[in-house]
Amino acid sequence: MKIQGSVALVTGANRGLGAAFVEGLLAAGASKVYAAARTPATVTVPGVIPVLLDVTRPDQIERVASELTDVNLLVNNAGIGEMGPILAPSSVEALRRQLETNAFGPLLLTQAFASTLASNQNSAVVNVLSALTWFTLPSASGAYSASKAAAWALSNALRQELSSQGTSLVAVHAGYIDTDLVRGIAAPKIAPAEVVRQTLAALEAGAPEVFADDTARHVHAGLTTKPPMYVGMGA
């Protein structure tokens, strides 16, 4: 798709990667950017239109989809991450919360906007996933990884169904992105603007996925090592 002249809706747009997406889209020539957040007043990027949206609220999703009928680019960026061992009793509720935001949210939004995307030419969906889609950190990322793995499977299914109406879907994978969320973690981090740059290039090129950094590329390659990376270091 062409970014120039597009009309985009970005979820989780008030900070971090979401704010970088709205800035990058404007710089690339998008004619209008809707910046969605649970608290629209926290959207501070000039030139965008703040929108009230909690992606775990189907009623808000339906309202936004009925109002924003000019959207031809949906960026499903909103997400949460909760770390902890999967054997902990609290992990069940943590998994439910993360599935609601990280998997069901993008699915419901894509369903709600599908007809709009079909009507508006040059349309696409971006789903922000993670390198942890394919790998689980020991005693830490079980629930988060499960939610992103579900979102990846849903992205692959949606890509196939959306293709019949001329809508493309790009899944974005990265390791640590240099935002407030991981500020205290000492590890290589990719700049949010670089993730956005690669994603917009993938949209223009019609690519189905983005492996934004060495971490994502390494973990994805580990799917086919022997033993595969996802079985764990002790296997």
PDB file of C-alpha atoms in Angstrom:
ATOM      1  CA  MET A   1       0.000   0.000   0.000  1.00  0.00           C
ATOM      2  CA  LYS A   2       0.983   3.657  -0.324  1.00  0.00           C
ATOM      3  CA  ILE A   3       1.450   5.614   2.906  1.00  0.00           C
ATOM      4  CA  GLN A   4       1.185   8.951   1.082  1.00  0.00           C
ATOM      5  CA  GLY A   5      -2.416  10.137   1.413  1.00  0.00           C
ATOM      6  CA  SER A   6      -3.495   7.269   3.662  1.00  0.00           C
ATOM      7  CA  VAL A   7      -5.841   7.580   6.660  1.00  0.00           C
ATOM      8  CA  ALA A   8      -4.575   5.619   9.654  1.00  0.00           C
ATOM      9  CA  LEU A   9      -5.870   4.542  13.042  1.00  0.00           C
ATOM     10  CA  VAL A  10      -3.143   3.689  15.565  1.00  0.00           C
ATOM     11  CA  THR A  11      -4.055   2.054  18.870  1.00  0.00           C
ATOM     12  CA  GLY A  12      -2.008   2.624  21.994  1.00  0.00           C
ATOM     13  CA  ALA A  13      -0.876   5.851  20.352  1.00  0.00           C
ATOM     14  CA  ASN A  14      -0.169   7.950  23.431  1.00  0.00           C
ATOM     15  CA  ARG A  15       3.405   6.757  24.093  1.00  0.00           C
ATOM     16  CA  GLY A  16       6.283   4.529  23.066  1.00  0.00           C
ATOM     17  CA  LEU A  17       5.960   2.722  19.772  1.00  0.00           C
ATOM     18  CA  GLY A  18       2.417   3.997  19.231  1.00  0.00           C
ATOM     19  CA  ALA A  19       3.544   7.622  19.399  1.00  0.00           C
ATOM     20  CA  ALA A  20       6.403   6.768  17.032  1.00  0.00           C
ATOM     21  CA  PHE A  21       3.891   5.281  14.582  1.00  0.00           C
ATOM     22  CA  VAL A  22       1.744   8.400  14.484  1.00  0.00           C
ATOM     23  CA  GLU A  23       4.833  10.589  14.041  1.00  0.00           C
ATOM     24  CA  GLY A  24       6.230   8.322  11.331  1.00  0.00           C
ATOM     25  CA  LEU A  25       2.939   8.161   9.454  1.00  0.00           C
ATOM     26  CA  LEU A  26       2.601  11.936   9.419  1.00  0.00           C
ATOM     27  CA  ALA A  27       6.188  12.323   8.235  1.00  0.00           C
ATOM     28  CA  ALA A  28       5.568   9.764   5.479  1.00  0.00           C
ATOM     29  CA  GLY A  29       2.629  11.745   4.122  1.00  0.00           C
ATOM     30  CA  ALA A  30      -0.479  10.224   5.714  1.00  0.00           C
ATOM     31  CA  SER A  31      -3.327  12.673   5.202  1.00  0.00           C
ATOM     32  CA  LYS A  32      -4.945  11.910   8.558  1.00  0.00           C
ATOM     33  CA  VAL A  33      -3.930   9.946  11.660  1.00  0.00           C
ATOM     34  CA  TYR A  34      -6.357   8.940  14.393  1.00  0.00           C
ATOM     35  CA  ALA A  35      -4.421   8.376  17.636  1.00  0.00           C
ATOM     36  CA  ALA A  36      -6.373   6.034  19.905  1.00  0.00           C
ATOM     37  CA  ALA A  37      -5.818   5.691  23.638  1.00  0.00           C
ATOM     38  CA  ARG A  38      -7.795   4.870  26.766  1.00  0.00           C
ATOM     39  CA  THR A  39      -7.147   8.463  27.842  1.00  0.00           C
ATOM     40  CA  PRO A  40      -7.118  10.650  24.704  1.00  0.00           C
ATOM     41  CA  ALA A  41      -5.783  13.629  26.649  1.00  0.00           C
ATOM     42  CA  THR A  42      -2.445  11.787  26.923  1.00  0.00           C
ATOM     43  CA  VAL A  43      -1.974  11.949  23.138  1.00  0.00           C
ATOM     44  CA  THR A  44       0.516  14.785  22.651  1.00  0.00           C
ATOM     45  CA  VAL A  45       1.740  14.408  19.053  1.00  0.00           C
ATOM     46  CA  PRO A  46       0.724  17.534  17.075  1.00  0.00           C
ATOM     47  CA  GLY A  47      -1.393  17.093  13.979  1.00  0.00           C
ATOM     48  CA  VAL A  48      -3.250  13.915  14.971  1.00  0.00           C
ATOM     49  CA  ILE A  49      -6.850  13.335  16.023  1.00  0.00           C
ATOM     50  CA  PRO A  50      -7.127  11.816  19.530  1.00  0.00           C
ATOM     51  CA  VAL A  51      -9.688   9.006  19.840  1.00  0.00           C
ATOM     52  CA  LEU A  52     -11.078   7.327  22.945  1.00  0.00           C
ATOM     53  CA  LEU A  53     -10.524   3.577  22.628  1.00  0.00           C
ATOM     54  CA  ASP A  54      -9.897   0.732  25.051  1.00  0.00           C
ATOM     55  CA  VAL A  55      -9.232  -2.307  22.848  1.00  0.00           C
ATOM     56  CA  THR A  56     -10.727  -4.617  25.496  1.00  0.00           C
ATOM     57  CA  ARG A  57     -14.105  -2.850  25.159  1.00  0.00           C
ATOM     58  CA  PRO A  58     -16.133  -4.246  22.225  1.00  0.00           C
ATOM     59  CA  ASP A  59     -18.650  -1.411  22.551  1.00  0.00           C
ATOM     60  CA  GLN A  60     -15.910   1.185  22.058  1.00  0.00           C
ATOM     61  CA  ILE A  61     -14.468  -0.757  19.131  1.00  0.00           C
ATOM     62  CA  GLU A  62     -17.844  -0.855  17.401  1.00  0.00           C
ATOM     63  CA  ARG A  63     -18.409   2.864  18.018  1.00  0.00           C
ATOM     64  CA  VAL A  64     -15.006   3.834  16.618  1.00  0.00           C
ATOM     65  CA  ALA A  65     -15.461   1.580  13.572  1.00  0.00           C
ATOM     66  CA  SER A  66     -18.857   3.132  12.830  1.00  0.00           C
ATOM     67  CA  GLU A  67     -17.452   6.662  13.076  1.00  0.00           C
ATOM     68  CA  LEU A  68     -14.077   6.386  11.340  1.00  0.00           C
ATOM     69  CA  THR A  69     -15.205   5.210   7.926  1.00  0.00           C
ATOM     70  CA  ASP A  70     -12.297   6.809   6.052  1.00  0.00           C
ATOM     71  CA  VAL A  71      -9.610   4.592   7.624  1.00  0.00           C
ATOM     72  CA  ASN A  72      -7.569   2.491   5.185  1.00  0.00           C
ATOM     73  CA  LEU A  73      -4.677   1.618   7.520  1.00  0.00           C
ATOM     74  CA  LEU A  74      -5.276  -0.017  10.905  1.00  0.00           C
ATOM     75  CA  VAL A  75      -2.245  -0.262  13.199  1.00  0.00           C
ATOM     76  CA  ASN A  76      -2.933  -2.669  16.072  1.00  0.00           C
ATOM     77  CA  ASN A  77      -0.187  -1.490  18.420  1.00  0.00           C
ATOM     78  CA  ALA A  78      -1.867  -1.474  21.856  1.00  0.00           C
ATOM     79  CA  GLY A  79      -0.505  -4.218  24.082  1.00  0.00           C
ATOM     80  CA  ILE A  80       0.372  -5.150  27.643  1.00  0.00           C
ATOM     81  CA  GLY A  81       3.054  -7.366  29.152  1.00  0.00           C
ATOM     82  CA  GLU A  82       3.039  -9.093  32.516  1.00  0.00           C
ATOM     83  CA  MET A  83       5.994 -11.231  33.554  1.00  0.00           C
ATOM     84  CA  GLY A  84       5.935 -14.183  35.961  1.00  0.00           C
ATOM     85  CA  PRO A  85       6.119 -17.988  36.168  1.00  0.00           C
ATOM     86  CA  ILE A  86       3.353 -19.835  34.376  1.00  0.00           C
ATOM     87  CA  LEU A  87       2.938 -22.256  37.309  1.00  0.00           C
ATOM     88  CA  ALA A  88       1.971 -19.385  39.611  1.00  0.00           C
ATOM     89  CA  PRO A  89      -1.791 -19.327  40.332  1.00  0.00           C
ATOM     90  CA  SER A  90      -1.871 -15.647  39.293  1.00  0.00           C
ATOM     91  CA  SER A  91      -0.724 -16.562  35.769  1.00  0.00           C
ATOM     92  CA  VAL A  92      -4.225 -17.635  34.723  1.00  0.00           C
ATOM     93  CA  GLU A  93      -5.695 -14.183  35.232  1.00  0.00           C
ATOM     94  CA  ALA A  94      -2.550 -12.589  33.775  1.00  0.00           C
ATOM     95  CA  LEU A  95      -3.002 -14.723  30.664  1.00  0.00           C
ATOM     96  CA  ARG A  96      -6.651 -13.711  30.357  1.00  0.00           C
ATOM     97  CA  ARG A  97      -5.764 -10.013  30.593  1.00  0.00           C
ATOM     98  CA  GLN A  98      -3.012 -10.301  28.009  1.00  0.00           C
ATOM     99  CA  LEU A  99      -5.129 -12.340  25.611  1.00  0.00           C
ATOM    100  CA  GLU A 100      -7.882  -9.719  25.855  1.00  0.00           C
ATOM    101  CA  THR A 101      -5.496  -6.911  24.879  1.00  0.00           C
ATOM    102  CA  ASN A 102      -2.847  -8.614  22.747  1.00  0.00           C
ATOM    103  CA  ALA A 103      -4.965 -11.139  20.809  1.00  0.00           C
ATOM    104  CA  PHE A 104      -8.690 -10.433  21.064  1.00  0.00           C
ATOM    105  CA  GLY A 105      -8.210  -6.661  20.750  1.00  0.00           C
ATOM    106  CA  PRO A 106      -6.515  -6.804  17.327  1.00  0.00           C
ATOM    107  CA  LEU A 107      -8.943  -9.481  16.156  1.00  0.00           C
ATOM    108  CA  LEU A 108     -12.033  -7.494  17.150  1.00  0.00           C
ATOM    109  CA  LEU A 109     -10.658  -4.303  15.631  1.00  0.00           C
ATOM    110  CA  THR A 110      -9.806  -6.023  12.367  1.00  0.00           C
ATOM    111  CA  GLN A 111     -13.245  -7.617  12.223  1.00  0.00           C
ATOM    112  CA  ALA A 112     -14.919  -4.272  12.947  1.00  0.00           C
ATOM    113  CA  PHE A 113     -12.914  -2.396  10.288  1.00  0.00           C
ATOM    114  CA  ALA A 114     -12.861  -5.137   7.635  1.00  0.00           C
ATOM    115  CA  SER A 115     -15.748  -3.731   5.610  1.00  0.00           C
ATOM    116  CA  THR A 116     -14.317  -0.206   5.797  1.00  0.00           C
ATOM    117  CA  LEU A 117     -10.924  -1.464   4.658  1.00  0.00           C
ATOM    118  CA  ALA A 118     -12.624  -3.313   1.800  1.00  0.00           C
ATOM    119  CA  SER A 119     -14.408  -0.141   0.710  1.00  0.00           C
ATOM    120  CA  ASN A 120     -11.336   2.060   0.887  1.00  0.00           C
ATOM    121  CA  GLN A 121      -8.700   1.250  -1.693  1.00  0.00           C
ATOM    122  CA  ASN A 122      -5.044   0.762  -0.807  1.00  0.00           C
ATOM    123  CA  SER A 123      -5.827  -0.783   2.613  1.00  0.00           C
ATOM    124  CA  ALA A 124      -3.749  -2.657   5.167  1.00  0.00           C
ATOM    125  CA  VAL A 125      -3.514  -3.873   8.763  1.00  0.00           C
ATOM    126  CA  VAL A 126      -0.393  -3.835  10.944  1.00  0.00           C
ATOM    127  CA  ASN A 127      -0.222  -6.145  13.966  1.00  0.00           C
ATOM    128  CA  VAL A 128       2.594  -5.429  16.422  1.00  0.00           C
ATOM    129  CA  LEU A 129       3.818  -8.742  17.849  1.00  0.00           C
ATOM    130  CA  SER A 130       7.164  -9.673  19.459  1.00  0.00           C
ATOM    131  CA  ALA A 131      10.245 -11.862  19.266  1.00  0.00           C
ATOM    132  CA  LEU A 132       8.641 -13.632  22.240  1.00  0.00           C
ATOM    133  CA  THR A 133       5.958 -14.858  19.839  1.00  0.00           C
ATOM    134  CA  TRP A 134       8.202 -17.902  19.301  1.00  0.00           C
ATOM    135  CA  PHE A 135      10.193 -18.131  22.534  1.00  0.00           C
ATOM    136  CA  THR A 136       9.458 -18.124  26.267  1.00  0.00           C
ATOM    137  CA  LEU A 137      11.829 -16.621  28.811  1.00  0.00           C
ATOM    138  CA  PRO A 138      12.307 -19.097  31.698  1.00  0.00           C
ATOM    139  CA  SER A 139       9.867 -18.460  34.575  1.00  0.00           C
ATOM    140  CA  ALA A 140       8.950 -15.091  33.129  1.00  0.00           C
ATOM    141  CA  SER A 141       7.139 -14.675  29.815  1.00  0.00           C
ATOM    142  CA  GLY A 142       4.852 -17.719  29.582  1.00  0.00           C
ATOM    143  CA  ALA A 143       1.549 -15.828  29.582  1.00  0.00           C
ATOM    144  CA  TYR A 144       2.859 -12.949  27.496  1.00  0.00           C
ATOM    145  CA  SER A 145       4.403 -15.273  24.913  1.00  0.00           C
ATOM    146  CA  ALA A 146       1.165 -17.266  24.740  1.00  0.00           C
ATOM    147  CA  SER A 147      -0.813 -14.099  23.999  1.00  0.00           C
ATOM    148  CA  LYS A 148       1.602 -13.039  21.262  1.00  0.00           C
ATOM    149  CA  ALA A 149       1.685 -16.562  19.775  1.00  0.00           C
ATOM    150  CA  ALA A 150      -2.112 -16.437  19.603  1.00  0.00           C
ATOM    151  CA  ALA A 151      -1.938 -13.019  17.959  1.00  0.00           C
ATOM    152  CA  TRP A 152       0.558 -14.378  15.409  1.00  0.00           C
ATOM    153  CA  ALA A 153      -1.713 -17.314  14.500  1.00  0.00           C
ATOM    154  CA  LEU A 154      -4.668 -14.938  14.197  1.00  0.00           C
ATOM    155  CA  SER A 155      -2.585 -12.591  12.040  1.00  0.00           C
ATOM    156  CA  ASN A 156      -1.739 -15.429   9.662  1.00  0.00           C
ATOM    157  CA  ALA A 157      -5.415 -16.397   9.388  1.00  0.00           C
ATOM    158  CA  LEU A 158      -6.548 -12.798   8.938  1.00  0.00           C
ATOM    159  CA  ARG A 159      -3.929 -12.161   6.255  1.00  0.00           C
ATOM    160  CA  GLN A 160      -5.369 -14.964   4.136  1.00  0.00           C
ATOM    161  CA  GLU A 161      -8.978 -13.866   4.594  1.00  0.00           C
ATOM    162  CA  LEU A 162      -8.262 -10.168   4.042  1.00  0.00           C
ATOM    163  CA  SER A 163      -6.329 -10.835   0.836  1.00  0.00           C
ATOM    164  CA  SER A 164      -9.563 -11.630  -1.002  1.00  0.00           C
ATOM    165  CA  GLN A 165     -10.732  -8.038  -0.478  1.00  0.00           C
ATOM    166  CA  GLY A 166      -7.365  -6.504  -1.379  1.00  0.00           C
ATOM    167  CA  THR A 167      -6.287  -5.716   2.185  1.00  0.00           C
ATOM    168  CA  SER A 168      -2.759  -6.686   3.209  1.00  0.00           C
ATOM    169  CA  LEU A 169      -1.530  -7.529   6.717  1.00  0.00           C
ATOM    170  CA  VAL A 170       1.962  -6.992   8.120  1.00  0.00           C
ATOM    171  CA  ALA A 171       3.039  -8.688  11.367  1.00  0.00           C
ATOM    172  CA  VAL A 172       5.860  -6.873  13.184  1.00  0.00           C
ATOM    173  CA  HIS A 173       8.342  -8.700  15.415  1.00  0.00           C
ATOM    174  CA  ALA A 174      11.061  -7.108  17.534  1.00  0.00           C
ATOM    175  CA  GLY A 175      12.989  -7.773  20.714  1.00  0.00           C
ATOM    176  CA  TYR A 176      13.359  -4.942  23.210  1.00  0.00           C
ATOM    177  CA  ILE A 177      12.128  -1.602  21.866  1.00  0.00           C
ATOM    178  CA  ASP A 178      13.642   1.446  23.554  1.00  0.00           C
ATOM    179  CA  THR A 179      10.576   2.738  25.409  1.00  0.00           C
ATOM    180  CA  ASP A 180       9.673   3.445  29.038  1.00  0.00           C
ATOM    181  CA  LEU A 181       8.340  -0.110  29.349  1.00  0.00           C
ATOM    182  CA  VAL A 182      11.857  -1.619  29.248  1.00  0.00           C
ATOM    183  CA  ARG A 183      13.904   1.335  30.470  1.00  0.00           C
ATOM    184  CA  GLY A 184      15.295  -0.644  33.411  1.00  0.00           C
ATOM    185  CA  ILE A 185      16.400  -3.640  31.335  1.00  0.00           C
ATOM    186  CA  ALA A 186      20.055  -3.825  30.341  1.00  0.00           C
ATOM    187  CA  ALA A 187      19.878  -5.333  26.856  1.00  0.00           C
ATOM    188  CA  PRO A 188      20.197  -4.250  23.210  1.00  0.00           C
ATOM    189  CA  LYS A 189      17.208  -2.137  22.213  1.00  0.00           C
ATOM    190  CA  ILE A 190      15.930  -0.904  18.885  1.00  0.00           C
ATOM    191  CA  ALA A 191      14.659   2.656  18.495  1.00  0.00           C
ATOM    192  CA  PRO A 192      10.872   2.926  18.039  1.00  0.00           C
ATOM    193  CA  ALA A 193      11.388   5.118  14.966  1.00  0.00           C
ATOM    194  CA  GLU A 194      13.431   2.357  13.327  1.00  0.00           C
ATOM    195  CA  VAL A 195      10.662  -0.199  13.902  1.00  0.00           C
ATOM    196  CA  VAL A 196       8.225   2.234  12.301  1.00  0.00           C
ATOM    197  CA  ARG A 197      10.561   2.890   9.371  1.00  0.00           C
ATOM    198  CA  GLN A 198      10.862  -0.818   8.617  1.00  0.00           C
ATOM    199  CA  THR A 199       7.122  -1.360   9.023  1.00  0.00           C
ATOM    200  CA  LEU A 200       6.172   1.425   6.620  1.00  0.00           C
ATOM    201  CA  ALA A 201       8.716   0.096   4.115  1.00  0.00           C
ATOM    202  CA  ALA A 202       7.162  -3.368   4.422  1.00  0.00           C
ATOM    203  CA  LEU A 203       3.709  -1.908   3.807  1.00  0.00           C
ATOM    204  CA  GLU A 204       4.924  -0.157   0.675  1.00  0.00           C
ATOM    205  CA  ALA A 205       6.633  -3.358  -0.532  1.00  0.00           C
ATOM    206  CA  GLY A 206       3.736  -5.687   0.265  1.00  0.00           C
ATOM    207  CA  ALA A 207       5.820  -7.781   2.674  1.00  0.00           C
ATOM    208  CA  PRO A 208       3.882  -9.993   5.135  1.00  0.00           C
ATOM    209  CA  GLU A 209       6.244  -9.714   8.130  1.00  0.00           C
ATOM    210  CA  VAL A 210       8.922  -7.506   9.644  1.00  0.00           C
ATOM    211  CA  PHE A 211      11.829  -8.899  11.686  1.00  0.00           C
ATOM    212  CA  ALA A 212      12.978  -5.549  12.985  1.00  0.00           C
ATOM    213  CA  ASP A 213      16.163  -6.425  14.863  1.00  0.00           C
ATOM    214  CA  ASP A 214      18.784  -9.116  15.366  1.00  0.00           C
ATOM    215  CA  THR A 215      16.827 -10.536  18.314  1.00  0.00           C
ATOM    216  CA  ALA A 216      13.715 -11.163  16.236  1.00  0.00           C
ATOM    217  CA  ARG A 217      15.740 -12.624  13.379  1.00  0.00           C
ATOM    218  CA  HIS A 218      17.729 -14.886  15.718  1.00  0.00           C
ATOM    219  CA  VAL A 219      14.676 -16.175  17.581  1.00  0.00           C
ATOM    220  CA  HIS A 220      12.761 -16.787  14.354  1.00  0.00           C
ATOM    221  CA  ALA A 221      15.707 -18.712  12.940  1.00  0.00           C
ATOM    222  CA  GLY A 222      15.715 -20.760  16.153  1.00  0.00           C
ATOM    223  CA  LEU A 223      12.400 -22.320  15.167  1.00  0.00           C
ATOM    224  CA  THR A 224      14.279 -24.728  12.916  1.00  0.00           C
ATOM    225  CA  THR A 225      17.460 -25.387  14.910  1.00  0.00           C
ATOM    226  CA  LYS A 226      17.992 -28.813  16.479  1.00  0.00           C
ATOM    227  CA  PRO A 227      16.750 -28.763  19.151  1.00  0.00           C
ATOM    228  CA  PRO A 228      14.513 -25.775  18.333  1.00  0.00           C
ATOM    229  CA  MET A 229      14.993 -22.767  20.563  1.00  0.00           C
ATOM    230  CA  TYR A 230      11.401 -22.815  21.817  1.00  0.00           C
ATOM    231  CA  VAL A 231      11.799 -26.127  23.697  1.00  0.00           C
ATOM    232  CA  GLY A 232      14.058 -24.367  26.201  1.00  0.00           C
ATOM    233  CA  MET A 233      17.730 -24.218  26.933  1.00  0.00           C
ATOM    234  CA  GLY A 234      17.643 -27.256  29.214  1.00  0.00           C
ATOM    235  CA  ALA A 235      16.020 -29.607  26.697  1.00  0.00           C
TER     236      ALA A 235
END
